[in-house]
Amino acid sequence: MRAAQILEQQKPLYIGEVPDPTPGPKDVIVRVEACGVCRSDWHAWMGDWDWIGLSPQLPIIPGHELGGVVEAVGKEVKNFRPGDRVTTPFHEGCSHCANCLSGHSNRCDNMAIFGFSYDGAYAEYVKVPNGDFNLIRLPDEVDTLTAAAIGCRYMTGYHGVVRGNVQPGNWLAVHGAGGVGLSSVQVASAVGAMVIAVDVDDAKLAKAKEEGAVAVVNARKENVVEAIKEITKGGAHASIDALGIRDTILNSVLSLRKGGRHVQIGLTTTDEGGMVGLPIDAITAMELEIVGSIGNPHAAYDGLLTMIAQGRLNPSSLVSREVALDDVSGILEDMTNYNTFGFNVITKFR
């Protein structure tokens, strides 16, 4: 099959022929029709995240936002057959730990991630381990391009809004209008929240307004905390950091009203190394909550896919470009300078 591999971090990817994957007894081989190019792939390419055990062994095929069709199944797979249209979370669960059994597969004690733990979906075919548990069947109304769009950033934004306990009429600030941020804006707007998008790029802020943001703040031109408190008359009920740098994390926490909830989605860069100081006295005095949010549990996919099938959510509106496998090195380079916009999705593999 044709695939793109990281052979050396921060160098152009190798694009060419590699061996096809073969299924073990519980595995499923999916023919990839669409795969998003995610900032998490950029982190793998950069060599980040070794402090949380996410530094892949090279060579590796990146890619974890996928939609496709079942090509072959292992002899013990019961729920899927060739021809089924499917997607899968980027976090593959073991199915038998306490978190998987309690419906929190995104917190699996034995989690593995495409493009970090093993080969991902920048390829014509990908192997999905433990397919009966990890595969998600697509409704007829959801095509594989949309499935790729929800594969990581969108479903992560969806779960982040849930973790923020965002209610109709609440003010939600979203720091970072990249893929996760725009997804959070769209989802929160759909449930009736009033969303403020924060970024340094006016084009991304304009896109956030298209997706439902009622106000925007350019962090290069305004004091973010003061602007949000002025717009909301006291601070946001909830705030999402979708980027993972020190400034956005602190702005998110400090822009909350009393009793507000900060949701941390963005993982940090090498500058922070996973450690950021927090205003602990303000957190105490204002009774603020700090919660983490990763991915989206398998059990929560029914609600997400139903809202998409009903037209209440539209992840494909965030797809800015369909690209070829040969384009991915350039997209990763653009991500270094924050020059990407929306979702870039690979739909041409040859």
GROMACS .gro file of C-alpha atoms in nm:
model
  350
    1MET     CA    1   0.000   0.000   0.000
    2ARG     CA    2   0.099   0.363  -0.033
    3ALA     CA    3   0.163   0.549   0.293
    4ALA     CA    4   0.346   0.842   0.454
    5GLN     CA    5   0.598   0.766   0.729
    6ILE     CA    6   0.793   0.973   0.980
    7LEU     CA    7   1.148   0.848   0.938
    8GLU     CA    8   1.312   1.139   1.116
    9GLN     CA    9   1.145   1.406   1.324
   10GLN     CA   10   1.110   1.752   1.171
   11LYS     CA   11   1.213   1.619   0.829
   12PRO     CA   12   0.987   1.562   0.524
   13LEU     CA   13   0.786   1.242   0.547
   14TYR     CA   14   0.873   0.940   0.334
   15ILE     CA   15   0.588   0.874   0.092
   16GLY     CA   16   0.587   0.544  -0.093
   17GLU     CA   17   0.505   0.175  -0.080
   18VAL     CA   18   0.504  -0.013   0.251
   19PRO     CA   19   0.368  -0.360   0.345
   20ASP     CA   20  -0.008  -0.393   0.383
   21PRO     CA   21  -0.128  -0.455   0.740
   22THR     CA   22  -0.267  -0.798   0.821
   23PRO     CA   23  -0.532  -0.862   1.088
   24GLY     CA   24  -0.483  -1.064   1.403
   25PRO     CA   25  -0.780  -1.262   1.537
   26LYS     CA   26  -0.954  -0.957   1.689
   27ASP     CA   27  -0.833  -0.692   1.443
   28VAL     CA   28  -1.005  -0.518   1.152
   29ILE     CA   29  -0.839  -0.377   0.841
   30VAL     CA   30  -1.002  -0.055   0.720
   31ARG     CA   31  -0.959   0.089   0.373
   32VAL     CA   32  -0.903   0.457   0.447
   33GLU     CA   33  -1.112   0.699   0.242
   34ALA     CA   34  -1.030   1.011   0.445
   35CYS     CA   35  -0.780   1.102   0.716
   36GLY     CA   36  -0.736   1.438   0.884
   37VAL     CA   37  -0.398   1.604   0.934
   38CYS     CA   38  -0.411   1.692   1.303
   39ARG     CA   39  -0.190   1.908   1.523
   40SER     CA   40  -0.129   1.595   1.732
   41ASP     CA   41   0.039   1.449   1.424
   42TRP     CA   42   0.253   1.762   1.418
   43HIS     CA   43   0.353   1.702   1.780
   44ALA     CA   44   0.458   1.345   1.687
   45TRP     CA   45   0.656   1.482   1.393
   46MET     CA   46   0.819   1.746   1.615
   47GLY     CA   47   0.916   1.492   1.881
   48ASP     CA   48   0.704   1.648   2.158
   49TRP     CA   49   0.524   1.480   2.445
   50ASP     CA   50   0.794   1.241   2.561
   51TRP     CA   51   0.709   1.369   2.913
   52ILE     CA   52   0.372   1.193   2.887
   53GLY     CA   53   0.500   0.884   2.711
   54LEU     CA   54   0.384   0.985   2.363
   55SER     CA   55   0.710   0.993   2.171
   56PRO     CA   56   0.665   0.737   1.890
   57GLN     CA   57   0.925   0.484   1.789
   58LEU     CA   58   1.032   0.560   1.431
   59PRO     CA   59   0.959   0.483   1.157
   60ILE     CA   60   0.586   0.522   1.203
   61ILE     CA   61   0.282   0.611   0.992
   62PRO     CA   62   0.095   0.904   1.153
   63GLY     CA   63  -0.277   0.973   1.130
   64HIS     CA   64  -0.565   0.911   1.368
   65GLU     CA   65  -0.867   1.095   1.224
   66LEU     CA   66  -1.017   0.846   0.984
   67GLY     CA   67  -1.322   0.738   0.797
   68GLY     CA   68  -1.330   0.432   0.576
   69VAL     CA   69  -1.469   0.093   0.482
   70VAL     CA   70  -1.395  -0.243   0.640
   71GLU     CA   71  -1.168  -0.442   0.409
   72ALA     CA   72  -1.095  -0.756   0.615
   73VAL     CA   73  -1.165  -0.891   0.964
   74GLY     CA   74  -0.991  -1.131   1.200
   75LYS     CA   75  -1.149  -1.470   1.268
   76GLU     CA   76  -1.281  -1.367   1.613
   77VAL     CA   77  -1.447  -1.042   1.499
   78LYS     CA   78  -1.825  -1.073   1.532
   79ASN     CA   79  -1.978  -0.727   1.480
   80PHE     CA   80  -1.821  -0.607   1.153
   81ARG     CA   81  -1.793  -0.736   0.798
   82PRO     CA   82  -1.620  -0.618   0.480
   83GLY     CA   83  -1.809  -0.325   0.331
   84ASP     CA   84  -1.919  -0.171   0.662
   85ARG     CA   85  -1.861   0.206   0.680
   86VAL     CA   86  -1.675   0.293   0.999
   87THR     CA   87  -1.467   0.532   1.203
   88THR     CA   88  -1.278   0.490   1.531
   89PRO     CA   89  -1.162   0.716   1.814
   90PHE     CA   90  -0.794   0.805   1.812
   91HIS     CA   91  -0.768   0.643   2.157
   92GLU     CA   92  -0.806   0.268   2.123
   93GLY     CA   93  -0.940   0.097   2.436
   94CYS     CA   94  -0.859  -0.248   2.572
   95SER     CA   95  -1.229  -0.317   2.652
   96HIS     CA   96  -1.157  -0.488   2.986
   97CYS     CA   97  -1.008  -0.231   3.228
   98ALA     CA   98  -1.224  -0.053   3.488
   99ASN     CA   99  -1.247   0.264   3.274
  100CYS     CA  100  -1.351   0.081   2.956
  101LEU     CA  101  -1.606  -0.126   3.149
  102SER     CA  102  -1.755   0.187   3.309
  103GLY     CA  103  -1.800   0.373   2.979
  104HIS     CA  104  -1.485   0.585   3.002
  105SER     CA  105  -1.281   0.426   2.723
  106ASN     CA  106  -1.109   0.761   2.660
  107ARG     CA  107  -0.937   0.700   2.996
  108CYS     CA  108  -0.844   0.338   2.920
  109ASP     CA  109  -0.569   0.210   3.150
  110ASN     CA  110  -0.405   0.046   2.848
  111MET     CA  111  -0.475   0.318   2.590
  112ALA     CA  112  -0.300   0.304   2.256
  113ILE     CA  113  -0.305   0.582   1.995
  114PHE     CA  114  -0.275   0.560   1.617
  115GLY     CA  115   0.047   0.718   1.495
  116PHE     CA  116   0.206   0.702   1.840
  117SER     CA  117   0.165   0.346   1.967
  118TYR     CA  118   0.150   0.189   1.620
  119ASP     CA  119   0.095   0.280   1.256
  120GLY     CA  120  -0.188   0.520   1.176
  121ALA     CA  121  -0.400   0.620   0.880
  122TYR     CA  122  -0.180   0.829   0.648
  123ALA     CA  123  -0.212   0.518   0.435
  124GLU     CA  124  -0.446   0.328   0.207
  125TYR     CA  125  -0.516   0.075   0.484
  126VAL     CA  126  -0.498   0.079   0.863
  127LYS     CA  127  -0.528  -0.196   1.123
  128VAL     CA  128  -0.775  -0.130   1.405
  129PRO     CA  129  -0.698  -0.350   1.706
  130ASN     CA  130  -0.980  -0.508   1.905
  131GLY     CA  131  -1.219  -0.405   1.631
  132ASP     CA  132  -1.546  -0.514   1.793
  133PHE     CA  133  -1.484  -0.268   2.077
  134ASN     CA  134  -1.303   0.014   1.899
  135LEU     CA  135  -1.485   0.053   1.568
  136ILE     CA  136  -1.783   0.287   1.538
  137ARG     CA  137  -2.039   0.215   1.268
  138LEU     CA  138  -2.139   0.523   1.066
  139PRO     CA  139  -2.506   0.618   1.012
  140ASP     CA  140  -2.614   0.645   0.648
  141GLU     CA  141  -2.626   1.025   0.680
  142VAL     CA  142  -2.258   1.053   0.783
  143ASP     CA  143  -2.003   1.017   0.503
  144THR     CA  144  -1.639   0.920   0.552
  145LEU     CA  145  -1.512   1.277   0.503
  146THR     CA  146  -1.730   1.386   0.796
  147ALA     CA  147  -1.608   1.083   0.991
  148ALA     CA  148  -1.249   1.199   0.942
  149ALA     CA  149  -1.349   1.549   1.051
  150ILE     CA  150  -1.484   1.415   1.383
  151GLY     CA  151  -1.195   1.171   1.435
  152CYS     CA  152  -1.001   1.373   1.694
  153ARG     CA  153  -1.043   1.747   1.704
  154TYR     CA  154  -1.420   1.762   1.665
  155MET     CA  155  -1.509   1.483   1.904
  156THR     CA  156  -1.256   1.625   2.148
  157GLY     CA  157  -1.427   1.965   2.130
  158TYR     CA  158  -1.764   1.795   2.174
  159HIS     CA  159  -1.649   1.615   2.488
  160GLY     CA  160  -1.483   1.932   2.616
  161VAL     CA  161  -1.816   2.116   2.602
  162VAL     CA  162  -1.973   1.827   2.794
  163ARG     CA  163  -1.690   1.837   3.052
  164GLY     CA  164  -1.744   2.211   3.088
  165ASN     CA  165  -2.107   2.146   3.185
  166VAL     CA  166  -2.199   2.415   2.935
  167GLN     CA  167  -2.569   2.503   2.957
  168PRO     CA  168  -2.798   2.706   2.730
  169GLY     CA  169  -2.743   3.075   2.799
  170ASN     CA  170  -2.398   3.023   2.954
  171TRP     CA  171  -2.100   3.224   2.845
  172LEU     CA  172  -1.820   3.001   2.713
  173ALA     CA  173  -1.478   3.136   2.618
  174VAL     CA  174  -1.275   2.926   2.374
  175HIS     CA  175  -0.902   3.003   2.363
  176GLY     CA  176  -0.757   2.902   2.026
  177ALA     CA  177  -0.962   2.892   1.705
  178GLY     CA  178  -0.787   2.599   1.544
  179GLY     CA  179  -0.954   2.265   1.485
  180VAL     CA  180  -1.047   2.185   1.844
  181GLY     CA  181  -1.145   2.544   1.917
  182LEU     CA  182  -1.371   2.582   1.613
  183SER     CA  183  -1.530   2.246   1.694
  184SER     CA  184  -1.599   2.362   2.049
  185VAL     CA  185  -1.751   2.684   1.916
  186GLN     CA  186  -1.986   2.497   1.683
  187VAL     CA  187  -2.095   2.241   1.944
  188ALA     CA  188  -2.148   2.494   2.224
  189SER     CA  189  -2.344   2.724   1.994
  190ALA     CA  190  -2.565   2.431   1.895
  191VAL     CA  191  -2.658   2.370   2.259
  192GLY     CA  192  -2.747   2.737   2.313
  193ALA     CA  193  -2.435   2.878   2.478
  194MET     CA  194  -2.300   3.225   2.404
  195VAL     CA  195  -1.946   3.169   2.280
  196ILE     CA  196  -1.648   3.404   2.275
  197ALA     CA  197  -1.361   3.289   2.051
  198VAL     CA  198  -1.006   3.403   2.125
  199ASP     CA  199  -0.715   3.383   1.880
  200VAL     CA  200  -0.439   3.595   1.726
  201ASP     CA  201  -0.558   3.543   1.367
  202ASP     CA  202  -0.847   3.755   1.238
  203ALA     CA  203  -0.930   3.502   0.964
  204LYS     CA  204  -0.972   3.226   1.224
  205LEU     CA  205  -1.184   3.457   1.437
  206ALA     CA  206  -1.404   3.534   1.137
  207LYS     CA  207  -1.449   3.158   1.086
  208ALA     CA  208  -1.541   3.124   1.453
  209LYS     CA  209  -1.818   3.381   1.403
  210GLU     CA  210  -1.943   3.180   1.104
  211GLU     CA  211  -1.961   2.877   1.333
  212GLY     CA  212  -2.168   3.058   1.593
  213ALA     CA  213  -1.942   3.271   1.814
  214VAL     CA  214  -2.128   3.581   1.934
  215ALA     CA  215  -1.805   3.772   2.006
  216VAL     CA  216  -1.434   3.740   1.928
  217VAL     CA  217  -1.115   3.868   2.092
  218ASN     CA  218  -0.784   3.911   1.913
  219ALA     CA  219  -0.521   3.834   2.178
  220ARG     CA  220  -0.259   4.043   1.996
  221LYS     CA  221  -0.478   4.353   2.000
  222GLU     CA  222  -0.668   4.329   2.328
  223ASN     CA  223  -0.620   4.225   2.689
  224VAL     CA  224  -0.799   3.891   2.677
  225VAL     CA  225  -0.910   3.872   3.040
  226GLU     CA  226  -1.039   4.229   3.051
  227ALA     CA  227  -1.219   4.190   2.718
  228ILE     CA  228  -1.398   3.870   2.823
  229LYS     CA  229  -1.502   4.013   3.159
  230GLU     CA  230  -1.639   4.321   2.985
  231ILE     CA  231  -1.833   4.121   2.723
  232THR     CA  232  -1.978   3.881   2.983
  233LYS     CA  233  -2.027   4.140   3.258
  234GLY     CA  234  -1.824   3.945   3.509
  235GLY     CA  235  -1.655   3.651   3.343
  236ALA     CA  236  -1.732   3.331   3.155
  237HIS     CA  237  -1.925   3.044   3.314
  238ALA     CA  238  -1.683   2.805   3.144
  239SER     CA  239  -1.366   2.839   2.943
  240ILE     CA  240  -1.180   2.594   2.718
  241ASP     CA  241  -0.810   2.609   2.645
  242ALA     CA  242  -0.778   2.441   2.306
  243LEU     CA  243  -0.411   2.521   2.248
  244GLY     CA  244  -0.194   2.426   2.545
  245ILE     CA  245   0.045   2.717   2.585
  246ARG     CA  246   0.102   2.905   2.910
  247ASP     CA  247  -0.064   3.231   2.799
  248THR     CA  248  -0.388   3.068   2.680
  249ILE     CA  249  -0.413   2.848   2.991
  250LEU     CA  250  -0.377   3.146   3.226
  251ASN     CA  251  -0.611   3.363   3.020
  252SER     CA  252  -0.870   3.086   3.031
  253VAL     CA  253  -0.857   3.049   3.410
  254LEU     CA  254  -0.844   3.422   3.481
  255SER     CA  255  -1.137   3.503   3.250
  256LEU     CA  256  -1.383   3.294   3.456
  257ARG     CA  257  -1.651   3.428   3.687
  258LYS     CA  258  -1.688   3.293   4.041
  259GLY     CA  259  -1.778   2.925   4.036
  260GLY     CA  260  -1.658   2.895   3.674
  261ARG     CA  261  -1.500   2.589   3.517
  262HIS     CA  262  -1.177   2.576   3.317
  263VAL     CA  263  -1.149   2.284   3.073
  264GLN     CA  264  -0.800   2.189   2.962
  265ILE     CA  265  -0.794   2.019   2.622
  266GLY     CA  266  -0.470   2.140   2.463
  267LEU     CA  267  -0.155   1.947   2.553
  268THR     CA  268   0.151   2.161   2.607
  269THR     CA  269   0.460   2.211   2.393
  270THR     CA  270   0.828   2.167   2.474
  271ASP     CA  271   0.829   2.521   2.615
  272GLU     CA  272   0.600   2.415   2.900
  273GLY     CA  273   0.691   2.047   2.919
  274GLY     CA  274   0.357   1.973   3.080
  275MET     CA  275   0.403   2.219   3.368
  276VAL     CA  276   0.221   2.553   3.399
  277GLY     CA  277   0.181   2.765   3.714
  278LEU     CA  278  -0.180   2.844   3.810
  279PRO     CA  279  -0.328   3.132   4.018
  280ILE     CA  280  -0.411   2.903   4.306
  281ASP     CA  281  -0.537   3.177   4.542
  282ALA     CA  282  -0.789   3.298   4.283
  283ILE     CA  283  -0.895   2.937   4.221
  284THR     CA  284  -0.955   2.896   4.595
  285ALA     CA  285  -1.126   3.229   4.663
  286MET     CA  286  -1.351   3.210   4.355
  287GLU     CA  287  -1.423   2.836   4.390
  288LEU     CA  288  -1.309   2.773   4.035
  289GLU     CA  289  -1.296   2.422   3.891
  290ILE     CA  290  -1.015   2.286   3.675
  291VAL     CA  291  -1.097   1.977   3.468
  292GLY     CA  292  -0.912   1.786   3.200
  293SER     CA  293  -1.072   1.651   2.885
  294ILE     CA  294  -0.936   1.395   2.641
  295GLY     CA  295  -1.103   1.257   2.333
  296ASN     CA  296  -1.458   1.126   2.351
  297PRO     CA  297  -1.569   0.798   2.509
  298HIS     CA  298  -1.699   0.527   2.276
  299ALA     CA  299  -2.025   0.537   2.472
  300ALA     CA  300  -2.077   0.905   2.382
  301TYR     CA  301  -2.054   0.854   2.005
  302ASP     CA  302  -2.425   0.778   1.966
  303GLY     CA  303  -2.519   1.127   2.081
  304LEU     CA  304  -2.253   1.292   1.865
  305LEU     CA  305  -2.341   1.098   1.550
  306THR     CA  306  -2.715   1.148   1.605
  307MET     CA  307  -2.670   1.526   1.623
  308ILE     CA  308  -2.466   1.514   1.300
  309ALA     CA  309  -2.719   1.289   1.125
  310GLN     CA  310  -3.000   1.528   1.225
  311GLY     CA  311  -2.807   1.826   1.086
  312ARG     CA  312  -2.771   1.993   1.426
  313LEU     CA  313  -2.391   1.969   1.397
  314ASN     CA  314  -2.191   2.005   1.077
  315PRO     CA  315  -1.825   1.900   1.118
  316SER     CA  316  -1.763   1.905   0.743
  317SER     CA  317  -1.807   2.286   0.745
  318LEU     CA  318  -1.467   2.295   0.919
  319VAL     CA  319  -1.293   2.107   0.635
  320SER     CA  320  -1.099   2.377   0.457
  321ARG     CA  321  -0.912   2.153   0.210
  322GLU     CA  322  -0.914   1.801   0.075
  323VAL     CA  323  -0.551   1.715   0.007
  324ALA     CA  324  -0.331   1.439  -0.132
  325LEU     CA  325  -0.096   1.217   0.067
  326ASP     CA  326   0.192   1.395  -0.107
  327ASP     CA  327   0.085   1.726   0.054
  328VAL     CA  328   0.124   1.628   0.419
  329SER     CA  329   0.484   1.737   0.475
  330GLY     CA  330   0.396   2.088   0.361
  331ILE     CA  331   0.093   2.097   0.590
  332LEU     CA  332   0.306   1.995   0.889
  333GLU     CA  333   0.551   2.272   0.801
  334ASP     CA  334   0.262   2.520   0.788
  335MET     CA  335   0.146   2.405   1.132
  336THR     CA  336   0.481   2.510   1.276
  337ASN     CA  337   0.392   2.869   1.192
  338TYR     CA  338   0.020   2.833   1.270
  339ASN     CA  339  -0.055   2.886   0.902
  340THR     CA  340  -0.320   2.616   0.863
  341PHE     CA  341  -0.691   2.692   0.864
  342GLY     CA  342  -0.969   2.455   0.967
  343PHE     CA  343  -0.926   2.087   0.883
  344ASN     CA  344  -0.698   1.956   0.609
  345VAL     CA  345  -0.815   1.606   0.518
  346ILE     CA  346  -0.632   1.353   0.301
  347THR     CA  347  -0.871   1.203   0.045
  348LYS     CA  348  -0.625   1.114  -0.232
  349PHE     CA  349  -0.376   0.839  -0.152
  350ARG     CA  350  -0.240   0.768  -0.502
   0.00000   0.00000   0.00000
